[in-house]
Amino acid sequence: MIAYGFPPVGGSTAVRVLKLCKYLPEFLWQPVVLTVKKPRVFEFDSGLLQELPQDIEIYRTPSLELPCSCYKGWVGGSVKISAFSYFPLKKLLGRWFKKLRYMLLMVDVRIGWVPFTVFAGYRIIKKRNIKLIYVAVKPFSSLLAAIILKKVTRLPLVIDFHDAWIAFNQSFWNDKPVYFRRLEGIIEKMAVRCADKIISVNENIVNDFRLRYSFCPKDKFISIPNGYDSEDFTEAISARDKDIFSITYTGSLYAKRSPENFLRALKMLLKEDPSLRQRVRFYYIGKVTVANKQFFDDECLKDVIELVGTLPHKECVKRIRQSDLLLFIEDQVDISDMLFPTKIFEYVASSRPILALAKKGLASDLIRESASGVILEDGDIPAIKDKIAGFIKDAAGSIIGQGSDKAVISRYSHEAGSKVLADVFNGLTG
């Protein structure tokens, strides 16, 4: 299993690979992990190390990469608020830095890990008599290592796209030069041809692959969604504070996934009923960035908003389970129907009611199917305000959350996903 994102790295990619390592042995597959020794990332969760199986083999290699601080502000990372954030030349400098980044670090900033992955991967394959190669993508530069190792070893290759790549360029990375997008298209096509199986985290990304690579058999592409670990929801948690109605959002917020309309609705509700200021709290568990800081600085909301910051994954799950209402905000992009954020699975597994601000997409489909919450359009501020008031009135939050469909939710456990992946491995190795 080749995965740059692996504990102590945090985030959805690391959690997905960790849970596969945890549950695949139940289906007679023993993972041997190849990852990086000193990951250059912004998100760490050392608590995930405690969840690693005791007998798992992990190989960690060096990597040639810039320190995070060198590209923190110009590759989409979270940046601290500082005087430089408002410096007039920042925008101009940012454009030049990005162009330089694309010239020097083609594909992505992790490309310096590829040669180490190839050499270490080949040695491990020979030493441990490996039967199959699984590569977790992203980073997308891992595809280069996957192609080379497949050519050299001729072992079955499974590539797991945790995000779409080419399909996402226009919505999220539209500043990339056209020639780099073409290069990425060539790399992806080579990887698809080389791989014996292409996996992704949702059916819409898989269908996009099938459409663009119609020369491949349709069953070469399958969907294994992210999920939740049922063991995380059996641990005891402290009781909720009955005097406070808690609304929780976990994860990232940025320009295209903004809390603006939710906070406007909350402010409108507090103006109508000032007594709620003593009873309502909104907890944001995630990083505060330049893009969302302005909304949290509103003087009318300061006494009801608590910026928790990032938390270890297990602690985050506990906070979810202790909440009266969970907030989900869909990305305001054309390809929102290809996004299936990991947190939604833990939301529905918690049996807490969900308020989803979404227009379309797989997350809202799951909420409907599992009867886990209500879905409103992000721009309908009066309706959002009225729905928050309704949830507060039903302070126990039991009408929707406790009535969720457990049979639907159970399909998205990490154990179920590991069973599907084990079946894929069995099919490729006989």
Short mmCIF file of C-alpha atoms in Angstrom, two decimals:
data_model
loop_
_atom_site.label_atom_id
_atom_site.label_comp_id
_atom_site.label_asym_id
_atom_site.label_seq_id
_atom_site.Cartn_x
_atom_site.Cartn_y
_atom_site.Cartn_z
CA MET A 1 0.00 0.00 0.00
CA ILE A 2 1.65 3.18 -1.22
CA ALA A 3 0.26 6.22 0.58
CA TYR A 4 1.84 9.61 1.24
CA GLY A 5 -1.12 10.46 3.45
CA PHE A 6 -0.64 8.08 6.36
CA PRO A 7 -0.46 8.61 10.14
CA PRO A 8 0.80 10.82 11.72
CA VAL A 9 -0.58 12.77 8.75
CA GLY A 10 -4.23 13.67 9.36
CA GLY A 11 -7.12 14.15 6.97
CA SER A 12 -9.46 11.95 5.00
CA THR A 13 -6.80 10.20 2.87
CA ALA A 14 -4.83 9.11 5.94
CA VAL A 15 -7.97 7.92 7.73
CA ARG A 16 -9.14 5.92 4.68
CA VAL A 17 -5.81 4.09 4.34
CA LEU A 18 -5.57 3.55 8.12
CA LYS A 19 -9.01 1.95 8.27
CA LEU A 20 -8.20 -0.29 5.30
CA CYS A 21 -5.07 -1.43 7.16
CA LYS A 22 -7.24 -2.12 10.19
CA TYR A 23 -9.93 -4.18 8.47
CA LEU A 24 -8.28 -5.84 5.44
CA PRO A 25 -6.63 -8.56 7.63
CA GLU A 26 -10.16 -9.70 8.57
CA PHE A 27 -10.50 -10.68 4.89
CA LEU A 28 -7.07 -12.38 4.73
CA TRP A 29 -5.07 -9.55 3.18
CA GLN A 30 -2.05 -8.24 5.11
CA PRO A 31 -1.03 -4.68 4.19
CA VAL A 32 2.61 -3.63 3.94
CA VAL A 33 2.70 0.17 3.90
CA LEU A 34 5.15 2.41 2.05
CA THR A 35 4.91 6.05 3.09
CA VAL A 36 7.07 9.13 3.68
CA LYS A 37 9.36 9.67 6.66
CA LYS A 38 8.90 13.44 7.10
CA PRO A 39 5.64 14.46 5.44
CA ARG A 40 5.43 18.10 4.34
CA VAL A 41 1.80 18.70 5.22
CA PHE A 42 -0.27 21.16 7.23
CA GLU A 43 -2.46 18.62 9.00
CA PHE A 44 -1.13 16.15 11.56
CA ASP A 45 -3.04 13.82 13.88
CA SER A 46 -0.69 11.83 16.09
CA GLY A 47 -3.72 10.16 17.69
CA LEU A 48 -4.16 8.10 14.52
CA LEU A 49 -0.86 6.34 15.27
CA GLN A 50 -2.53 4.69 18.27
CA GLU A 51 -5.07 3.07 15.94
CA LEU A 52 -2.45 1.34 13.77
CA PRO A 53 -2.52 -2.46 14.01
CA GLN A 54 0.35 -3.72 16.14
CA ASP A 55 1.66 -6.17 13.53
CA ILE A 56 1.58 -3.90 10.48
CA GLU A 57 4.83 -3.37 8.54
CA ILE A 58 5.50 0.28 7.70
CA TYR A 59 8.39 1.53 5.56
CA ARG A 60 9.08 5.27 5.59
CA THR A 61 11.30 6.86 2.94
CA PRO A 62 12.88 10.30 2.56
CA SER A 63 11.48 12.81 0.07
CA LEU A 64 12.89 15.86 -1.71
CA GLU A 65 10.38 18.62 -1.01
CA LEU A 66 10.28 22.26 -0.04
CA PRO A 67 9.38 23.04 3.59
CA CYS A 68 5.68 23.82 4.03
CA SER A 69 6.42 27.46 4.80
CA CYS A 70 7.90 27.93 1.32
CA TYR A 71 4.63 27.22 -0.48
CA LYS A 72 2.07 27.66 2.28
CA GLY A 73 0.39 30.70 0.79
CA TRP A 74 0.54 29.78 -2.91
CA VAL A 75 -0.55 26.18 -3.27
CA GLY A 76 -3.89 26.44 -1.53
CA GLY A 77 -2.71 25.85 2.03
CA SER A 78 -4.11 27.53 5.11
CA VAL A 79 -2.31 30.76 5.96
CA LYS A 80 -2.04 32.64 9.23
CA ILE A 81 -3.46 36.12 9.47
CA SER A 82 -0.61 38.62 9.39
CA ALA A 83 0.26 42.05 8.13
CA PHE A 84 1.57 40.44 4.95
CA SER A 85 -1.91 39.04 4.24
CA TYR A 86 -3.00 42.56 3.34
CA PHE A 87 0.21 43.67 1.63
CA PRO A 88 -0.72 45.16 -1.78
CA LEU A 89 1.88 43.13 -3.66
CA LYS A 90 0.74 39.78 -2.26
CA LYS A 91 -1.67 39.09 -5.11
CA LEU A 92 0.95 39.88 -7.73
CA LEU A 93 3.65 37.89 -5.96
CA GLY A 94 1.24 34.98 -5.48
CA ARG A 95 0.68 34.72 -9.24
CA TRP A 96 4.40 34.62 -9.91
CA PHE A 97 5.02 32.07 -7.16
CA LYS A 98 2.32 29.83 -8.59
CA LYS A 99 3.81 30.00 -12.07
CA LEU A 100 7.21 29.14 -10.62
CA ARG A 101 5.67 26.26 -8.67
CA TYR A 102 4.09 24.80 -11.82
CA MET A 103 7.39 25.08 -13.70
CA LEU A 104 9.55 23.48 -11.01
CA LEU A 105 7.10 21.04 -9.41
CA MET A 106 5.07 19.55 -12.23
CA VAL A 107 1.97 17.56 -11.21
CA ASP A 108 2.18 18.56 -7.51
CA VAL A 109 4.56 19.51 -4.71
CA ARG A 110 5.06 15.86 -3.68
CA ILE A 111 6.79 14.88 -6.91
CA GLY A 112 10.10 14.70 -5.02
CA TRP A 113 8.81 11.57 -3.28
CA VAL A 114 8.40 9.61 -6.55
CA PRO A 115 12.00 8.33 -7.01
CA PHE A 116 12.19 7.19 -3.37
CA THR A 117 8.83 5.45 -3.75
CA VAL A 118 9.94 3.58 -6.84
CA PHE A 119 13.27 2.35 -5.43
CA ALA A 120 11.91 1.48 -1.98
CA GLY A 121 8.77 -0.04 -3.49
CA TYR A 122 10.74 -2.34 -5.76
CA ARG A 123 12.95 -3.55 -2.88
CA ILE A 124 9.94 -4.19 -0.63
CA ILE A 125 8.11 -6.09 -3.38
CA LYS A 126 11.05 -8.43 -3.86
CA LYS A 127 11.84 -8.78 -0.16
CA ARG A 128 8.28 -9.46 1.02
CA ASN A 129 6.96 -11.40 -1.97
CA ILE A 130 4.18 -8.85 -2.46
CA LYS A 131 1.17 -10.06 -4.47
CA LEU A 132 -0.48 -6.76 -5.40
CA ILE A 133 0.17 -2.99 -5.42
CA TYR A 134 -2.40 -0.52 -4.08
CA VAL A 135 -1.72 3.20 -4.53
CA ALA A 136 -3.67 5.91 -2.68
CA VAL A 137 -4.02 9.05 -4.79
CA LYS A 138 -3.56 11.90 -3.89
CA PRO A 139 -0.91 13.19 -4.18
CA PHE A 140 -1.42 12.76 -7.91
CA SER A 141 2.33 12.45 -8.47
CA SER A 142 1.97 8.99 -6.89
CA LEU A 143 0.55 7.94 -10.26
CA LEU A 144 4.04 8.21 -11.74
CA ALA A 145 5.37 5.76 -9.15
CA ALA A 146 2.41 3.45 -9.79
CA ILE A 147 3.08 3.38 -13.54
CA ILE A 148 6.78 2.61 -13.11
CA LEU A 149 6.29 -0.12 -10.48
CA LYS A 150 3.59 -1.76 -12.57
CA LYS A 151 5.87 -1.83 -15.63
CA VAL A 152 8.83 -3.18 -13.68
CA THR A 153 7.11 -5.79 -11.48
CA ARG A 154 4.05 -6.70 -13.63
CA LEU A 155 2.05 -7.15 -10.43
CA PRO A 156 -1.68 -6.35 -10.35
CA LEU A 157 -2.12 -2.62 -9.73
CA VAL A 158 -5.08 -0.96 -7.99
CA ILE A 159 -5.22 2.85 -8.04
CA ASP A 160 -7.54 4.53 -5.56
CA PHE A 161 -8.44 8.12 -6.51
CA HIS A 162 -9.47 9.84 -3.29
CA ASP A 163 -10.32 12.93 -5.38
CA ALA A 164 -10.91 13.45 -9.05
CA TRP A 165 -8.02 15.15 -10.84
CA ILE A 166 -8.67 16.22 -14.41
CA ALA A 167 -12.37 16.84 -13.78
CA PHE A 168 -11.54 19.12 -10.83
CA ASN A 169 -9.05 21.36 -12.63
CA GLN A 170 -11.56 23.89 -13.94
CA SER A 171 -13.35 24.28 -10.62
CA PHE A 172 -10.47 24.22 -8.13
CA TRP A 173 -7.22 24.71 -10.06
CA ASN A 174 -8.26 26.92 -12.94
CA ASP A 175 -5.04 28.94 -12.70
CA LYS A 176 -2.99 26.05 -14.10
CA PRO A 177 -1.46 26.69 -17.53
CA VAL A 178 -3.15 24.74 -20.34
CA TYR A 179 0.00 22.79 -21.18
CA PHE A 180 0.24 21.48 -17.60
CA ARG A 181 -3.37 20.35 -17.72
CA ARG A 182 -2.58 18.46 -20.92
CA LEU A 183 0.43 16.85 -19.25
CA GLU A 184 -1.75 15.78 -16.33
CA GLY A 185 -4.28 14.32 -18.76
CA ILE A 186 -1.52 12.24 -20.37
CA ILE A 187 -0.30 10.96 -16.98
CA GLU A 188 -3.82 10.04 -15.87
CA LYS A 189 -4.50 8.23 -19.14
CA MET A 190 -1.24 6.26 -18.81
CA ALA A 191 -2.16 5.31 -15.24
CA VAL A 192 -5.64 4.19 -16.24
CA ARG A 193 -4.18 2.02 -19.02
CA CYS A 194 -1.60 0.48 -16.65
CA ALA A 195 -3.91 -0.20 -13.72
CA ASP A 196 -5.85 -3.42 -13.39
CA LYS A 197 -8.53 -1.65 -11.36
CA ILE A 198 -9.43 2.00 -10.81
CA ILE A 199 -11.26 2.86 -7.61
CA SER A 200 -12.72 6.15 -6.50
CA VAL A 201 -14.68 7.44 -3.55
CA ASN A 202 -17.98 8.01 -5.33
CA GLU A 203 -20.01 6.78 -8.26
CA ASN A 204 -20.04 10.10 -10.13
CA ILE A 205 -16.23 10.22 -10.36
CA VAL A 206 -16.30 6.60 -11.53
CA ASN A 207 -18.87 7.42 -14.21
CA ASP A 208 -16.69 10.31 -15.39
CA PHE A 209 -13.78 7.87 -15.76
CA ARG A 210 -15.98 5.46 -17.72
CA LEU A 211 -17.08 8.24 -20.05
CA ARG A 212 -13.60 9.63 -20.69
CA TYR A 213 -11.92 6.21 -20.96
CA SER A 214 -14.55 4.33 -22.92
CA PHE A 215 -11.83 2.10 -24.41
CA CYS A 216 -11.62 0.37 -20.99
CA PRO A 217 -14.16 -2.20 -19.78
CA LYS A 218 -16.75 -0.52 -17.56
CA ASP A 219 -16.07 -2.94 -14.71
CA LYS A 220 -12.47 -1.72 -14.54
CA PHE A 221 -13.83 1.25 -12.56
CA ILE A 222 -15.60 0.79 -9.24
CA SER A 223 -16.68 2.99 -6.36
CA ILE A 224 -15.73 2.38 -2.73
CA PRO A 225 -16.91 5.38 -0.72
CA ASN A 226 -15.24 6.72 2.39
CA GLY A 227 -17.05 5.78 5.55
CA TYR A 228 -17.08 5.64 9.31
CA ASP A 229 -15.59 3.24 11.84
CA SER A 230 -18.37 1.65 13.88
CA GLU A 231 -15.97 1.27 16.83
CA ASP A 232 -15.74 5.07 17.07
CA PHE A 233 -19.46 5.18 17.85
CA THR A 234 -19.53 2.60 20.62
CA GLU A 235 -17.22 4.43 23.04
CA ALA A 236 -18.86 6.21 25.95
CA ILE A 237 -19.11 10.00 25.75
CA SER A 238 -20.04 12.63 28.29
CA ALA A 239 -23.64 13.84 28.31
CA ARG A 240 -24.63 16.94 26.36
CA ASP A 241 -25.18 20.21 28.19
CA LYS A 242 -28.97 20.51 28.28
CA ASP A 243 -28.79 24.27 28.83
CA ILE A 244 -26.89 24.85 25.57
CA PHE A 245 -28.09 24.04 22.06
CA SER A 246 -24.90 23.16 20.21
CA ILE A 247 -24.46 23.42 16.44
CA THR A 248 -21.25 21.89 15.10
CA TYR A 249 -19.41 22.11 11.80
CA THR A 250 -16.27 20.03 11.22
CA GLY A 251 -13.80 20.33 8.38
CA SER A 252 -12.58 22.98 6.01
CA LEU A 253 -14.29 26.21 5.03
CA TYR A 254 -13.05 28.37 2.18
CA ALA A 255 -14.27 30.70 -0.55
CA LYS A 256 -16.27 28.04 -2.38
CA ARG A 257 -17.59 26.45 0.82
CA SER A 258 -18.57 29.46 2.84
CA PRO A 259 -20.44 29.76 6.17
CA GLU A 260 -21.71 33.23 5.21
CA ASN A 261 -25.39 32.42 4.62
CA PHE A 262 -25.68 30.12 7.63
CA LEU A 263 -24.22 32.82 9.89
CA ARG A 264 -26.50 35.45 8.37
CA ALA A 265 -29.49 33.23 9.17
CA LEU A 266 -28.22 32.68 12.71
CA LYS A 267 -27.74 36.43 13.20
CA MET A 268 -31.28 37.08 11.93
CA LEU A 269 -32.64 34.53 14.42
CA LEU A 270 -30.74 36.11 17.33
CA LYS A 271 -32.13 39.53 16.45
CA GLU A 272 -35.66 38.13 16.52
CA ASP A 273 -35.09 36.38 19.84
CA PRO A 274 -32.14 37.86 21.81
CA SER A 275 -32.72 35.39 24.66
CA LEU A 276 -31.25 32.65 22.45
CA ARG A 277 -27.78 34.17 22.88
CA GLN A 278 -27.58 32.44 26.24
CA ARG A 279 -28.64 29.07 24.84
CA VAL A 280 -27.09 28.70 21.36
CA ARG A 281 -23.46 27.96 20.52
CA PHE A 282 -21.92 27.37 17.11
CA TYR A 283 -18.70 25.32 17.21
CA TYR A 284 -16.39 25.43 14.22
CA ILE A 285 -13.88 22.56 14.30
CA GLY A 286 -11.35 23.39 11.62
CA LYS A 287 -8.80 25.94 10.49
CA VAL A 288 -9.64 29.62 10.29
CA THR A 289 -8.27 30.99 7.02
CA VAL A 290 -8.26 34.37 5.35
CA ALA A 291 -11.26 33.31 3.25
CA ASN A 292 -13.57 32.65 6.24
CA LYS A 293 -12.15 34.78 9.07
CA GLN A 294 -14.27 37.82 8.15
CA PHE A 295 -17.50 35.93 8.84
CA PHE A 296 -16.43 34.83 12.31
CA ASP A 297 -15.38 38.36 13.26
CA ASP A 298 -18.97 39.64 13.17
CA GLU A 299 -19.60 41.54 16.42
CA CYS A 300 -23.21 40.31 16.53
CA LEU A 301 -22.09 36.68 16.65
CA LYS A 302 -18.91 36.72 18.73
CA ASP A 303 -20.65 35.57 21.90
CA VAL A 304 -22.25 32.52 20.22
CA ILE A 305 -19.35 31.33 18.03
CA GLU A 306 -16.53 29.20 19.39
CA LEU A 307 -13.55 28.56 17.11
CA VAL A 308 -12.31 25.21 18.36
CA GLY A 309 -9.51 24.76 15.83
CA THR A 310 -8.42 21.37 14.54
CA LEU A 311 -8.84 18.31 16.76
CA PRO A 312 -7.61 14.71 16.64
CA HIS A 313 -9.98 12.52 14.64
CA LYS A 314 -11.33 10.61 17.64
CA GLU A 315 -11.98 13.81 19.56
CA CYS A 316 -13.74 15.26 16.54
CA VAL A 317 -16.06 12.23 16.38
CA LYS A 318 -16.88 12.69 20.08
CA ARG A 319 -17.80 16.33 19.46
CA ILE A 320 -20.07 15.24 16.61
CA ARG A 321 -21.85 12.75 18.85
CA GLN A 322 -22.33 15.37 21.60
CA SER A 323 -23.91 17.97 19.29
CA ASP A 324 -27.57 18.88 19.06
CA LEU A 325 -27.31 19.79 15.38
CA LEU A 326 -24.66 19.13 12.72
CA LEU A 327 -24.08 21.59 9.90
CA PHE A 328 -23.11 20.47 6.40
CA ILE A 329 -22.24 22.98 3.65
CA GLU A 330 -21.86 21.83 0.06
CA ASP A 331 -19.20 23.34 -2.21
CA GLN A 332 -20.62 26.01 -4.50
CA VAL A 333 -19.01 24.66 -7.67
CA ASP A 334 -20.28 23.17 -10.91
CA ILE A 335 -19.01 19.71 -10.01
CA SER A 336 -20.51 19.57 -6.52
CA ASP A 337 -22.24 16.32 -7.54
CA MET A 338 -18.76 14.70 -7.67
CA LEU A 339 -17.94 15.62 -4.07
CA PHE A 340 -18.64 13.24 -1.19
CA PRO A 341 -16.95 14.71 1.92
CA THR A 342 -15.79 12.18 4.48
CA LYS A 343 -17.44 13.92 7.42
CA ILE A 344 -20.93 13.17 6.10
CA PHE A 345 -20.53 9.48 6.94
CA GLU A 346 -19.63 10.24 10.53
CA TYR A 347 -22.48 12.73 10.66
CA VAL A 348 -25.08 10.15 9.63
CA ALA A 349 -23.53 7.46 11.85
CA SER A 350 -23.86 9.72 14.90
CA SER A 351 -27.69 9.70 14.82
CA ARG A 352 -27.63 13.46 15.38
CA PRO A 353 -29.81 15.61 13.11
CA ILE A 354 -28.13 17.28 10.14
CA LEU A 355 -28.86 20.65 8.57
CA ALA A 356 -27.45 20.46 5.04
CA LEU A 357 -27.05 23.55 2.88
CA ALA A 358 -26.90 21.90 -0.49
CA LYS A 359 -28.49 22.01 -3.90
CA LYS A 360 -27.47 18.67 -5.35
CA GLY A 361 -24.91 16.00 -4.75
CA LEU A 362 -24.18 12.64 -3.23
CA ALA A 363 -24.04 13.93 0.34
CA SER A 364 -27.59 15.29 0.20
CA ASP A 365 -28.73 12.04 -1.45
CA LEU A 366 -27.30 10.07 1.48
CA ILE A 367 -28.97 12.36 4.01
CA ARG A 368 -32.33 11.84 2.29
CA GLU A 369 -31.89 8.09 1.89
CA SER A 370 -30.83 7.60 5.51
CA ALA A 371 -33.45 10.04 6.86
CA SER A 372 -30.68 11.80 8.78
CA GLY A 373 -31.58 15.45 8.33
CA VAL A 374 -33.06 18.23 6.25
CA ILE A 375 -31.69 19.84 3.10
CA LEU A 376 -32.07 23.51 2.18
CA GLU A 377 -30.57 25.67 -0.54
CA ASP A 378 -27.61 27.64 0.71
CA GLY A 379 -29.09 30.96 -0.44
CA ASP A 380 -32.49 30.57 1.27
CA ILE A 381 -31.59 32.48 4.44
CA PRO A 382 -35.16 32.83 5.86
CA ALA A 383 -35.73 29.07 5.50
CA ILE A 384 -32.39 28.33 7.19
CA LYS A 385 -33.32 30.66 10.06
CA ASP A 386 -36.73 29.00 10.51
CA LYS A 387 -35.23 25.51 10.44
CA ILE A 388 -32.61 26.40 13.08
CA ALA A 389 -35.42 27.76 15.25
CA GLY A 390 -37.34 24.52 14.76
CA PHE A 391 -34.39 22.42 15.86
CA ILE A 392 -33.89 24.60 18.93
CA LYS A 393 -37.55 24.20 19.83
CA ASP A 394 -37.06 20.45 19.68
CA ALA A 395 -34.03 20.81 21.95
CA ALA A 396 -33.45 17.07 22.27
CA GLY A 397 -32.87 16.88 18.52
CA SER A 398 -34.48 13.47 18.40
CA ILE A 399 -37.17 13.77 15.74
CA ILE A 400 -34.82 13.44 12.77
CA GLY A 401 -31.48 12.16 14.03
CA GLN A 402 -32.75 9.21 16.06
CA GLY A 403 -35.04 8.12 13.22
CA SER A 404 -32.20 7.59 10.75
CA ASP A 405 -32.12 4.41 8.68
CA LYS A 406 -29.43 2.19 10.23
CA ALA A 407 -29.54 -0.31 7.34
CA VAL A 408 -28.58 2.40 4.85
CA ILE A 409 -25.89 3.84 7.10
CA SER A 410 -24.25 0.45 7.75
CA ARG A 411 -23.37 0.14 4.06
CA TYR A 412 -20.83 2.92 4.56
CA SER A 413 -18.77 1.42 7.37
CA HIS A 414 -15.02 1.07 6.81
CA GLU A 415 -15.40 -2.65 7.41
CA ALA A 416 -17.88 -2.92 4.53
CA GLY A 417 -15.56 -0.93 2.26
CA SER A 418 -12.60 -3.14 3.19
CA LYS A 419 -14.65 -6.23 2.28
CA VAL A 420 -15.33 -4.80 -1.19
CA LEU A 421 -11.64 -3.96 -1.68
CA ALA A 422 -10.60 -7.46 -0.54
CA ASP A 423 -12.97 -8.92 -3.13
CA VAL A 424 -11.27 -6.75 -5.78
CA PHE A 425 -7.86 -8.05 -4.67
CA ASN A 426 -9.10 -11.63 -4.75
CA GLY A 427 -10.42 -11.19 -8.27
CA LEU A 428 -7.12 -9.82 -9.53
CA THR A 429 -4.94 -12.49 -7.89
CA GLY A 430 -7.17 -15.53 -8.22
#
